[in-house]
Tab-separated table of C-alpha atoms in Angstrom:
chain	number	residue	atom	x	y	z
A	610	MET	CA	111.003	115.873	120.519
A	611	SER	CA	114.305	114.479	121.731
A	612	GLN	CA	116.396	112.552	119.289
A	613	THR	CA	118.775	109.749	120.196
A	614	ARG	CA	122.346	109.979	119.076
A	615	LYS	CA	124.414	107.207	117.617
A	616	GLN	CA	128.193	106.922	117.418
A	617	ASN	CA	129.498	106.824	113.863
A	618	SER	CA	132.037	103.998	113.897
A	619	SER	CA	133.879	105.149	110.790
A	620	ASN	CA	134.854	108.678	111.822
A	621	GLY	CA	134.094	108.958	115.512
A	622	GLU	CA	131.523	111.693	114.961
A	623	THR	CA	128.051	111.646	116.422
A	624	LYS	CA	124.999	112.627	114.420
A	625	PRO	CA	121.300	112.747	115.224
A	626	ARG	CA	119.204	109.800	114.095
A	627	THR	CA	116.331	110.846	111.884
A	628	SER	CA	113.133	110.267	113.847
A	629	PHE	CA	110.198	108.324	112.458
A	630	VAL	CA	108.116	111.507	112.410
A	631	ASN	CA	110.624	113.163	110.091
A	632	LYS	CA	110.834	110.081	107.881
A	633	PHE	CA	107.050	109.889	107.898
A	634	PHE	CA	106.574	113.406	106.630
A	635	ARG	CA	109.481	113.170	104.213
A	636	GLY	CA	108.587	109.827	102.638
A	637	SER	CA	104.829	109.565	102.967
A	638	LYS	CA	102.228	110.070	100.279
A	639	LEU	CA	100.071	113.012	101.262
A	640	THR	CA	96.855	113.563	99.376
A	641	ASN	CA	93.488	115.144	99.951
A	642	SER	CA	90.648	112.691	100.211
A	643	LYS	CA	88.752	115.090	97.974
A	644	ALA	CA	91.279	116.634	95.659
A	645	GLY	CA	91.278	120.390	95.807
A	646	SER	CA	88.533	120.533	98.420
A	647	ARG	CA	90.715	122.091	101.100
A	648	LYS	CA	94.289	123.137	101.692
A	649	GLU	CA	95.304	120.759	104.448
A	650	THR	CA	96.162	117.145	103.765
A	651	ASN	CA	93.915	114.489	105.282
A	652	ASP	CA	95.525	111.247	104.080
A	653	LEU	CA	98.854	109.894	105.288
A	654	GLU	CA	100.437	106.671	104.193
A	655	THR	CA	103.696	105.107	105.282
A	656	THR	CA	104.234	101.489	104.357
A	657	ASN	CA	107.138	99.081	104.642
A	658	PHE	CA	109.077	101.117	107.211
A	659	GLN	CA	111.413	98.718	109.015
A	660	PRO	CA	113.346	100.250	111.924
A	661	SER	CA	116.130	98.364	113.651
A	662	ASN	CA	115.251	96.542	116.846
A	663	ASP	CA	116.769	99.220	119.080
A	664	ALA	CA	114.698	101.879	117.321
A	665	LYS	CA	111.380	100.062	117.558
A	666	GLU	CA	110.250	101.635	120.829
A	667	THR	CA	111.288	105.098	119.658
A	668	THR	CA	109.397	104.586	116.408
A	669	THR	CA	106.202	103.714	118.251
A	670	LEU	CA	106.523	106.766	120.494
A	671	ASP	CA	107.047	108.940	117.447
A	672	THR	CA	103.894	107.527	115.893
A	673	VAL	CA	101.924	108.265	119.054
A	674	ALA	CA	103.296	111.816	119.051
A	675	LEU	CA	102.224	112.257	115.456
A	676	LEU	CA	98.496	111.620	115.906
A	677	PRO	CA	97.635	114.729	117.989
A	678	LEU	CA	99.015	116.832	115.134
A	679	LEU	CA	96.474	115.417	112.691
A	680	PRO	CA	92.940	115.983	114.015
A	681	ASP	CA	91.432	115.885	110.507
A	682	LEU	CA	93.185	112.680	109.491
A	683	GLU	CA	90.955	110.494	107.286
A	684	THR	CA	93.379	107.803	106.055
A	685	LEU	CA	95.994	105.984	108.132
A	686	ASP	CA	97.948	103.274	106.337
A	687	ILE	CA	100.791	101.732	108.317
A	688	SER	CA	100.758	98.348	106.579
A	689	TRP	CA	103.908	96.225	106.234
A	690	ASN	CA	105.520	97.796	109.295
A	691	ASP	CA	106.988	95.375	111.823
A	692	PHE	CA	107.319	98.089	114.469
A	693	VAL	CA	103.544	97.919	115.003
A	694	SER	CA	103.774	94.360	116.343
A	695	GLY	CA	103.204	94.313	120.096
A	696	THR	CA	102.950	98.101	120.339
A	697	LEU	CA	99.577	98.875	118.768
A	698	ARG	CA	97.944	99.645	122.127
A	699	SER	CA	100.146	102.721	122.511
A	700	ILE	CA	98.838	103.947	119.173
A	701	THR	CA	95.169	103.010	119.614
A	702	GLN	CA	95.018	104.875	122.919
A	703	GLN	CA	95.350	108.028	120.828
A	704	MET	CA	92.668	107.080	118.309
A	705	HIS	CA	90.128	109.429	119.885
A	706	LEU	CA	92.317	112.275	118.633
A	707	VAL	CA	91.660	111.211	115.030
A	708	SER	CA	87.938	110.552	115.341
A	709	LYS	CA	87.357	111.564	111.712
A	710	LEU	CA	89.381	108.590	110.492
A	711	LYS	CA	87.670	106.819	107.582
A	712	ILE	CA	90.334	104.384	106.364
A	713	LEU	CA	92.581	102.238	108.574
A	714	ARG	CA	95.012	99.776	107.026
A	715	LEU	CA	97.150	97.477	109.172
A	716	GLY	CA	98.035	94.767	106.662
A	717	SER	CA	101.019	92.528	107.454
A	718	CYS	CA	101.941	94.239	110.726
A	719	ARG	CA	102.471	90.975	112.664
A	720	LEU	CA	99.737	91.943	115.087
A	721	THR	CA	99.750	90.122	118.422
A	722	THR	CA	96.717	89.020	120.421
A	723	ASP	CA	97.102	92.113	122.611
A	724	ASP	CA	97.263	94.290	119.486
A	725	VAL	CA	94.035	92.709	118.271
A	726	ARG	CA	92.326	93.316	121.603
A	727	ALA	CA	93.531	96.926	121.714
A	728	LEU	CA	92.248	97.559	118.201
A	729	GLY	CA	88.804	96.255	119.116
A	730	GLU	CA	88.655	98.624	122.072
A	731	ALA	CA	89.723	101.567	119.910
A	732	LEU	CA	87.218	101.152	117.079
A	733	GLU	CA	84.512	102.778	119.195
A	734	ALA	CA	86.555	105.984	119.103
A	735	ILE	CA	86.446	106.205	115.293
A	736	PRO	CA	82.725	106.021	114.395
A	737	GLU	CA	83.324	107.398	110.882
A	738	LEU	CA	85.436	104.384	109.863
A	739	GLU	CA	84.547	103.143	106.369
A	740	GLU	CA	87.442	100.866	105.456
A	741	LEU	CA	89.314	98.373	107.644
A	742	SER	CA	92.121	96.180	106.289
A	743	LEU	CA	93.772	93.632	108.578
A	744	SER	CA	95.048	91.226	105.916
A	745	TRP	CA	98.104	89.002	106.464
A	746	ASN	CA	97.923	89.045	110.259
A	747	SER	CA	97.596	85.449	111.431
A	748	ARG	CA	96.730	86.352	115.029
A	749	VAL	CA	93.455	87.847	113.843
A	750	GLY	CA	92.338	84.242	113.383
A	751	GLY	CA	90.524	82.955	116.456
A	752	ASN	CA	90.309	86.489	117.828
A	753	LEU	CA	88.088	88.212	115.281
A	754	PRO	CA	85.259	88.888	117.784
A	755	LEU	CA	87.729	90.878	119.915
A	756	ILE	CA	88.068	93.326	117.030
A	757	LEU	CA	84.609	93.540	115.536
A	758	GLN	CA	82.221	92.656	118.367
A	759	LYS	CA	81.427	96.325	119.069
A	760	PHE	CA	80.239	97.053	115.552
A	761	GLN	CA	76.713	98.374	115.790
A	762	LYS	CA	73.840	98.048	113.356
A	763	GLY	CA	74.136	100.806	110.793
A	764	SER	CA	77.929	100.682	110.807
A	765	LYS	CA	79.498	102.889	108.129
A	766	ILE	CA	82.014	100.202	107.162
A	767	HIS	CA	81.930	99.644	103.400
A	768	THR	CA	85.243	97.734	102.991
A	769	LEU	CA	86.419	94.835	105.156
A	770	GLU	CA	89.581	92.982	104.113
A	771	LEU	CA	90.702	89.926	106.092
A	772	VAL	CA	92.935	88.126	103.580
A	773	ASP	CA	95.122	85.303	104.959
A	774	CYS	CA	94.269	85.945	108.607
A	775	ASP	CA	94.052	82.272	109.583
A	776	LEU	CA	90.363	82.691	110.348
A	777	THR	CA	88.700	79.739	112.073
A	778	SER	CA	85.323	78.203	111.367
A	779	GLU	CA	84.063	80.058	114.441
A	780	ASP	CA	85.352	83.310	112.977
A	781	GLY	CA	83.394	82.544	109.814
A	782	THR	CA	80.234	82.019	111.841
A	783	PHE	CA	80.869	85.313	113.621
A	784	VAL	CA	81.253	87.096	110.257
A	785	GLY	CA	77.918	85.654	109.161
A	786	ASP	CA	76.245	86.956	112.322
A	787	LEU	CA	77.936	90.338	111.907
A	788	LEU	CA	77.012	90.993	108.263
A	789	PRO	CA	73.423	92.127	109.004
A	790	MET	CA	74.979	94.946	111.071
A	791	MET	CA	76.992	96.104	108.046
A	792	GLN	CA	74.342	97.140	105.582
A	793	ASN	CA	76.692	99.670	103.954
A	794	LEU	CA	79.236	96.970	103.118
A	795	GLU	CA	80.475	97.126	99.521
A	796	VAL	CA	83.714	95.090	99.616
A	797	LEU	CA	84.234	91.840	101.537
A	798	ASP	CA	87.491	89.931	101.019
A	799	LEU	CA	87.936	86.751	103.072
A	800	SER	CA	90.410	85.101	100.691
A	801	ILE	CA	93.028	82.538	101.774
A	802	ASN	CA	91.197	81.523	104.927
A	803	ARG	CA	90.813	77.813	104.268
A	804	ASN	CA	88.806	77.014	107.395
A	805	ILE	CA	85.815	79.247	106.787
A	806	GLY	CA	84.318	76.930	104.174
A	807	ALA	CA	82.829	74.948	107.052
A	808	SER	CA	80.887	78.014	108.201
A	809	LEU	CA	79.764	79.207	104.785
A	810	ASN	CA	76.124	78.542	105.669
A	811	SER	CA	76.294	81.342	108.248
A	812	ILE	CA	78.196	83.651	105.887
A	813	ALA	CA	75.731	83.044	103.055
A	814	GLN	CA	72.813	83.812	105.378
A	815	GLY	CA	74.495	87.055	106.416
A	816	LEU	CA	75.141	88.050	102.805
A	817	ARG	CA	71.384	88.290	102.283
A	818	SER	CA	71.482	91.487	104.346
A	819	THR	CA	74.268	93.151	102.331
A	820	SER	CA	72.343	94.347	99.309
A	821	ASN	CA	74.942	97.044	98.573
A	822	LEU	CA	77.804	94.538	98.231
A	823	LYS	CA	79.836	95.103	95.063
A	824	VAL	CA	82.905	92.897	95.634
A	825	LEU	CA	82.918	89.405	97.170
A	826	LYS	CA	86.222	87.523	97.252
A	827	LEU	CA	86.390	83.979	98.595
A	828	HIS	CA	89.592	82.867	96.854
A	829	SER	CA	91.062	79.718	98.451
A	830	CYS	CA	88.554	79.447	101.288
A	831	GLY	CA	88.015	75.690	101.361
A	832	LEU	CA	84.670	75.897	99.584
A	833	SER	CA	82.887	72.685	98.578
A	834	GLN	CA	80.189	71.628	96.125
A	835	ASP	CA	77.562	72.473	98.736
A	836	SER	CA	79.050	75.967	99.026
A	837	VAL	CA	77.823	76.735	95.499
A	838	ARG	CA	74.268	75.921	96.526
A	839	LEU	CA	74.513	78.143	99.606
A	840	LEU	CA	75.975	81.060	97.672
A	841	ASP	CA	73.511	80.642	94.828
A	842	ALA	CA	70.655	81.177	97.286
A	843	ALA	CA	72.311	84.426	98.425
A	844	PHE	CA	72.968	85.824	94.931
A	845	ARG	CA	69.370	86.940	94.476
A	846	TYR	CA	69.953	89.468	97.281
A	847	LEU	CA	73.205	90.802	95.800
A	848	CYS	CA	71.851	92.750	92.853
A	849	GLU	CA	74.733	95.270	92.936
A	850	LEU	CA	77.557	92.701	92.888
A	851	LYS	CA	80.253	93.543	90.317
A	852	ASN	CA	83.187	91.310	91.280
A	853	LEU	CA	82.913	87.643	92.325
A	854	ASP	CA	86.046	85.594	93.047
A	855	LEU	CA	85.598	81.915	93.942
A	856	SER	CA	88.977	80.818	92.548
A	857	CYS	CA	91.360	78.176	93.905
A	858	ASN	CA	88.627	76.195	95.645
A	859	LYS	CA	89.424	72.780	94.209
A	860	GLU	CA	86.525	71.021	95.960
A	861	LEU	CA	84.053	73.317	94.230
A	862	GLY	CA	84.030	71.147	91.101
A	863	GLY	CA	80.611	69.598	90.456
A	864	GLY	CA	78.803	72.196	92.534
A	865	PHE	CA	77.565	74.280	89.614
A	866	GLU	CA	75.720	71.389	87.982
A	867	ASP	CA	72.441	72.083	89.787
A	868	SER	CA	73.196	75.396	91.510
A	869	SER	CA	74.018	78.224	89.137
A	870	ALA	CA	70.620	79.636	88.194
A	871	GLN	CA	70.792	82.631	90.535
A	872	LEU	CA	74.199	83.593	89.153
A	873	ALA	CA	72.311	84.956	86.163
A	874	ALA	CA	70.577	87.428	88.500
A	875	LEU	CA	73.873	89.294	88.918
A	876	GLU	CA	73.137	91.597	86.013
A	877	HIS	CA	75.825	94.106	87.043
A	878	LEU	CA	78.598	91.496	87.380
A	879	GLU	CA	81.787	92.673	85.670
A	880	VAL	CA	84.402	90.219	87.009
A	881	LEU	CA	83.967	86.452	87.438
A	882	ASP	CA	86.975	84.417	88.581
A	883	LEU	CA	86.604	80.630	88.645
A	884	HIS	CA	90.193	79.629	87.931
A	885	GLN	CA	91.462	76.394	89.464
A	886	CYS	CA	88.056	75.225	90.681
A	887	SER	CA	88.187	71.717	89.149
A	888	LEU	CA	85.158	72.486	86.993
A	889	THR	CA	83.550	69.353	85.547
A	890	ALA	CA	81.808	68.834	82.216
A	891	ALA	CA	78.489	69.146	84.046
A	892	ASP	CA	79.609	72.440	85.599
A	893	VAL	CA	80.540	73.773	82.172
A	894	ALA	CA	77.182	72.714	80.735
A	895	SER	CA	75.383	74.591	83.504
A	896	LEU	CA	77.586	77.685	83.213
A	897	THR	CA	76.991	77.678	79.451
A	898	GLN	CA	73.372	78.588	80.193
A	899	VAL	CA	74.317	81.339	82.640
A	900	ILE	CA	77.539	83.141	81.674
A	901	PRO	CA	76.248	84.428	78.296
A	902	LEU	CA	73.433	86.175	80.195
A	903	LEU	CA	75.905	88.302	82.179
A	904	SER	CA	75.846	91.134	79.664
A	905	SER	CA	77.975	93.454	81.833
A	906	LEU	CA	80.819	90.936	82.212
A	907	GLN	CA	84.237	92.429	81.465
A	908	GLU	CA	86.669	89.880	82.936
A	909	LEU	CA	86.296	86.091	82.851
A	910	ASP	CA	88.914	83.728	84.290
A	911	LEU	CA	88.344	80.012	83.720
A	912	SER	CA	92.023	79.056	83.688
A	913	ALA	CA	93.533	75.882	85.173
A	914	ASN	CA	90.313	73.874	84.833
A	915	ARG	CA	91.655	70.990	82.774
A	916	LYS	CA	88.437	68.958	82.748
A	917	MET	CA	86.587	71.632	80.809
A	918	GLY	CA	88.737	71.264	77.691
A	919	SER	CA	86.554	68.871	75.701
A	920	SER	CA	83.219	70.150	77.010
A	921	SER	CA	83.542	73.910	76.610
A	922	GLU	CA	82.805	74.310	72.891
A	923	ASN	CA	79.290	75.665	73.446
A	924	LEU	CA	80.378	77.906	76.323
A	925	LEU	CA	83.239	79.469	74.377
A	926	SER	CA	81.063	79.875	71.309
A	927	ARG	CA	78.430	81.754	73.307
A	928	LEU	CA	80.945	84.271	74.634
A	929	ARG	CA	79.984	86.280	71.558
A	930	PHE	CA	77.012	87.508	73.606
A	931	LEU	CA	79.361	89.368	75.974
A	932	PRO	CA	80.250	92.501	73.980
A	933	ALA	CA	81.822	94.241	77.007
A	934	LEU	CA	84.342	91.419	77.651
A	935	ARG	CA	87.851	92.869	78.046
A	936	SER	CA	89.817	89.988	79.585
A	937	LEU	CA	89.558	86.266	78.830
A	938	LEU	CA	91.855	83.804	80.599
A	939	VAL	CA	91.548	80.149	79.565
A	940	ASN	CA	95.176	79.103	80.026
A	941	GLY	CA	95.767	75.515	81.132
A	942	CYS	CA	92.271	74.320	80.205
A	943	ALA	CA	93.334	71.443	77.897
A	944	LEU	CA	91.301	72.911	75.051
A	945	GLU	CA	90.801	70.729	72.002
A	946	SER	CA	90.780	71.754	68.347
A	947	GLU	CA	86.993	72.102	68.204
A	948	THR	CA	86.795	74.221	71.361
A	949	PHE	CA	89.662	76.415	70.184
A	950	ALA	CA	87.941	76.918	66.834
A	951	ALA	CA	84.736	77.925	68.627
A	952	LEU	CA	86.653	80.465	70.710
A	953	ALA	CA	88.438	81.860	67.672
A	954	GLU	CA	85.132	82.372	65.891
A	955	ALA	CA	83.505	83.999	68.921
A	956	SER	CA	86.400	86.438	69.370
A	957	ALA	CA	85.356	88.278	66.222
A	958	TYR	CA	82.306	89.489	68.163
A	959	LEU	CA	84.336	90.792	71.119
A	960	PRO	CA	85.614	94.208	69.988
A	961	ALA	CA	86.497	95.322	73.538
A	962	LEU	CA	88.855	92.393	74.199
A	963	GLU	CA	92.190	93.627	75.597
A	964	ILE	CA	93.687	90.549	77.292
A	965	VAL	CA	93.754	86.975	75.962
A	966	ASP	CA	95.651	84.134	77.637
A	967	LEU	CA	95.663	80.775	75.825
A	968	SER	CA	98.882	79.465	77.369
A	969	TRP	CA	99.379	75.741	77.970
A	970	ASN	CA	96.750	74.728	75.425
A	971	LYS	CA	98.630	72.529	72.950
A	972	CYS	CA	95.798	72.603	70.420
A	973	VAL	CA	96.803	76.155	69.469
A	974	GLY	CA	99.968	74.885	67.818
A	975	GLY	CA	99.475	74.518	64.076
A	976	ASN	CA	96.044	76.159	64.366
A	977	LEU	CA	96.992	79.717	65.289
A	978	LYS	CA	95.713	80.881	61.894
A	979	LEU	CA	92.163	80.386	63.216
A	980	LEU	CA	92.737	82.976	65.913
A	981	LEU	CA	94.872	85.292	63.804
A	982	GLU	CA	92.061	85.707	61.300
A	983	MET	CA	89.918	87.024	64.140
A	984	LEU	CA	92.687	89.160	65.673
A	985	LYS	CA	92.210	91.512	62.766
A	986	PHE	CA	88.981	92.597	64.438
A	987	LEU	CA	90.501	93.009	67.921
A	988	ALA	CA	91.874	96.512	67.618
A	989	ALA	CA	91.947	96.966	71.407
A	990	LEU	CA	94.145	93.921	72.197
A	991	ARG	CA	96.946	94.834	74.639
A	992	VAL	CA	98.071	91.470	76.051
A	993	LEU	CA	98.435	88.166	74.190
A	994	ARG	CA	99.874	85.139	76.003
A	995	LEU	CA	100.640	81.972	74.034
A	996	SER	CA	103.192	80.301	76.310
A	997	SER	CA	103.687	76.540	75.853
A	998	CYS	CA	101.121	76.283	73.049
A	999	ALA	CA	103.226	73.965	70.833
A	1000	LEU	CA	103.509	76.728	68.244
A	1001	VAL	CA	105.331	75.835	65.026
A	1002	THR	CA	107.242	77.940	62.519
A	1003	GLU	CA	104.142	78.484	60.366
A	1004	ASP	CA	102.314	79.971	63.381
A	1005	VAL	CA	104.888	82.675	64.053
A	1006	ALA	CA	105.199	83.424	60.342
A	1007	LEU	CA	101.448	84.072	60.231
A	1008	LEU	CA	101.693	86.125	63.414
A	1009	ALA	CA	104.431	88.209	61.786
A	1010	SER	CA	102.187	88.912	58.783
A	1011	VAL	CA	99.351	90.058	61.054
A	1012	ILE	CA	101.776	92.326	62.910
A	1013	GLN	CA	103.115	93.748	59.646
A	1014	ALA	CA	99.568	94.509	58.501
A	1015	GLY	CA	99.095	96.673	61.611
A	1016	HIS	CA	96.296	94.623	63.181
A	1017	LEU	CA	98.002	94.444	66.596
A	1018	ALA	CA	99.002	98.087	66.818
A	1019	LYS	CA	98.047	98.438	70.504
A	1020	LEU	CA	99.732	95.259	71.741
A	1021	GLN	CA	101.837	95.907	74.869
A	1022	LYS	CA	102.731	92.426	76.132
A	1023	LEU	CA	103.416	89.341	74.013
A	1024	ASP	CA	104.351	85.969	75.522
A	1025	LEU	CA	105.607	83.280	73.114
A	1026	SER	CA	107.759	81.436	75.659
A	1027	TYR	CA	108.175	77.656	75.898
A	1028	ASN	CA	107.458	77.083	72.202
A	1029	ASP	CA	110.630	75.175	71.382
A	1030	SER	CA	109.474	73.783	68.003
A	1031	ILE	CA	109.899	77.102	66.205
A	1032	CYS	CA	112.985	76.981	64.005
A	1033	ASP	CA	115.496	79.791	63.468
A	1034	ALA	CA	113.825	80.790	60.206
A	1035	GLY	CA	110.556	81.322	62.064
A	1036	TRP	CA	112.189	83.480	64.700
A	1037	ALA	CA	113.941	85.457	61.966
A	1038	ILE	CA	110.640	86.285	60.235
A	1039	PHE	CA	109.063	87.221	63.559
A	1040	CYS	CA	111.977	89.418	64.694
A	1041	GLN	CA	112.031	91.251	61.379
A	1042	ASN	CA	108.424	92.334	61.982
A	1043	VAL	CA	108.227	92.820	65.764
A	1044	GLY	CA	109.374	96.413	65.241
A	1045	PHE	CA	105.864	97.235	63.966
A	1046	LEU	CA	104.508	96.777	67.522
A	1047	LYS	CA	105.159	100.372	68.556
A	1048	GLU	CA	103.357	100.021	71.920
A	1049	LEU	CA	105.181	96.830	72.957
A	1050	SER	CA	106.716	96.951	76.454
A	1051	GLU	CA	107.292	93.252	77.239
A	1052	LEU	CA	108.269	90.315	75.016
A	1053	ASP	CA	109.039	86.772	76.192
A	1054	ILE	CA	110.545	84.129	73.889
A	1055	SER	CA	112.226	82.025	76.609
A	1056	LEU	CA	112.823	78.295	76.155
A	1057	ARG	CA	111.579	75.559	78.457
A	1058	PRO	CA	113.584	74.942	81.659
A	1059	SER	CA	114.749	71.562	80.325
A	1060	THR	CA	116.024	73.053	77.064
A	1061	SER	CA	118.838	75.292	75.888
A	1062	ARG	CA	119.707	76.392	72.384
A	1063	ASP	CA	122.164	78.559	70.516
A	1064	CYS	CA	120.827	81.878	69.307
A	1065	GLY	CA	120.565	82.127	65.544
A	1066	ARG	CA	121.289	85.050	63.286
A	1067	TRP	CA	117.793	86.308	64.047
A	1068	PHE	CA	119.161	87.903	67.223
A	1069	ARG	CA	120.593	90.740	65.148
A	1070	HIS	CA	117.129	91.319	63.647
A	1071	LEU	CA	115.697	91.432	67.166
A	1072	LEU	CA	118.197	94.070	68.301
A	1073	ARG	CA	117.526	96.151	65.229
A	1074	ALA	CA	113.757	95.921	65.752
A	1075	VAL	CA	113.641	96.746	69.464
A	1076	SER	CA	115.920	99.741	68.924
A	1077	LYS	CA	112.898	101.322	67.249
A	1078	LEU	CA	110.511	100.490	70.102
A	1079	SER	CA	110.515	103.378	72.542
A	1080	LYS	CA	108.327	101.685	75.186
A	1081	ILE	CA	109.921	98.248	75.478
A	1082	THR	CA	111.608	97.520	78.809
A	1083	GLU	CA	111.717	93.720	79.187
A	1084	ILE	CA	112.729	90.896	76.825
A	1085	GLY	CA	112.681	87.346	78.191
A	1086	MET	CA	115.252	85.056	76.526
A	1087	LYS	CA	115.966	82.473	79.196
A	1088	ARG	CA	118.080	79.512	78.100
A	1089	TRP	CA	119.002	81.018	74.725
A	1090	ILE	CA	122.802	80.799	74.489
A	1091	LEU	CA	124.600	83.765	72.964
A	1092	PRO	CA	127.951	83.116	71.273
A	1093	THR	CA	130.739	85.586	72.028
A	1094	SER	CA	130.008	87.720	68.963
A	1095	GLN	CA	126.363	88.159	69.961
A	1096	GLU	CA	127.298	88.902	73.564
A	1097	GLU	CA	129.438	91.750	72.250
A	1098	GLU	CA	126.585	92.981	70.066
A	1099	LEU	CA	124.274	92.977	73.082
A	1100	GLU	CA	126.848	94.805	75.203
A	1101	HIS	CA	127.206	97.553	72.579
A	1102	PHE	CA	123.425	97.723	72.238
A	1103	GLN	CA	123.004	98.190	76.000
A	1104	GLN	CA	125.629	100.923	76.040
A	1105	ASP	CA	123.868	102.760	73.225
A	1106	HIS	CA	120.511	102.473	75.006
A	1107	ARG	CA	121.889	103.077	78.516
A	1108	GLY	CA	120.522	99.766	79.761
A	1109	SER	CA	116.908	100.875	79.359
A	1110	ILE	CA	115.940	97.416	78.046
A	1111	HIS	CA	116.437	94.393	80.280
A	1112	PHE	CA	117.356	91.205	78.431
A	1113	ASP	CA	116.616	88.287	80.782
A	1114	LEU	CA	118.919	85.471	79.692
A	1115	GLY	CA	118.542	83.535	82.947
A	1116	GLU	CA	121.259	82.524	85.393
A	1117	GLY	CA	123.660	81.131	82.818
A	1118	GLN	CA	124.505	84.451	81.167
């Protein structure tokens, strides 16, 4: 293959430009789709390759030249590559040469309408296709039938990702009509397409034919209260569903009051994400009857639902019936003392819990002892976030004693940021004991954006403690002001540790 030559302005010499093919083979991840099954590689990935404008045409030609060399190719991932924009037809015309292709990813390639049309024509040439990702291509919206209209009943597609594609209501209706043709579908992600809420009736009807579906993501799709009723009617047909994401649909609030019964039928559900859905007290009361029945649930996100704070005591108390729960996010839920106490008590029955986020719940401040008593039973805890919880000195002193006793031995990330009421004595006690967290990799004790404060003598204790932590890489200390002597201590510390630990002091220092 011929290579263009470019004049080197600094020394007058000419040198060959490295072709995309060479960069592709040199920088790509090459793996067997079935490790060890055969000698040749069948998966090629090259993402985020950005050639200059004058090299764009050459790059496309190189890509076209590459395909005939890979007749057994099963995975082609050229996501996040601007060179694809407007040139995809040249590539798709060679798709018949890679007819064994199973995975095609074209995320964020700035596809044009002609690219979309060319892709639709090419899909017939790759009948073995199982995964198609077109996320973050706005021109897919309004043109979805051009791509998928030739899908036949019995299609082998099991993953379809159309995140942030600017899908229209008509596209949503088309998806609903198409779903019965995709009986092997296991993953459907239509997130961040705010117009498809109007066509959810069609989508919900189509979902009744996808009994193998395991992942359904409708994050930020303009869903309404009525959407819950429509989806609830479809849940009885989705017995294999493991991951359900309805988050960031603010008009959903109030929809669960009379339409959550079938949610309990999802006996294999492992992930339920309802964050920022404006859940009402009536929603919480209804979900209280359902969520504890989801015995396989591992991840529950109810965060940023501020109206549930005073009405969630029974729900949080009944989480004790979810022994497999690994992640619980209730940050920004305006919890009250009674609801926090109920959660603290229930946590003692959740031995698998690894991630807890209680941030932005002011009731935690002064009451952390309730949770800390239960943390003794949470041997698996890896992430604890208590940002902006109005913690006081007594809270961190108690936390230090729990750390010293070895009850948080597996903790990897600890967020205590935006708790400005803790005095220097409290930080000193904490820093003297943080060295017992041998698995810790991230610690954040930053102050609020509106606040700044001089670092106390505890900073020396912090340096001494983290010097013993082999896995720590990040310490957030935004808006803490270091006097000259402490700046020098930090500089010497960084030299001794070769900068392996990043101290984030913000823009001021």
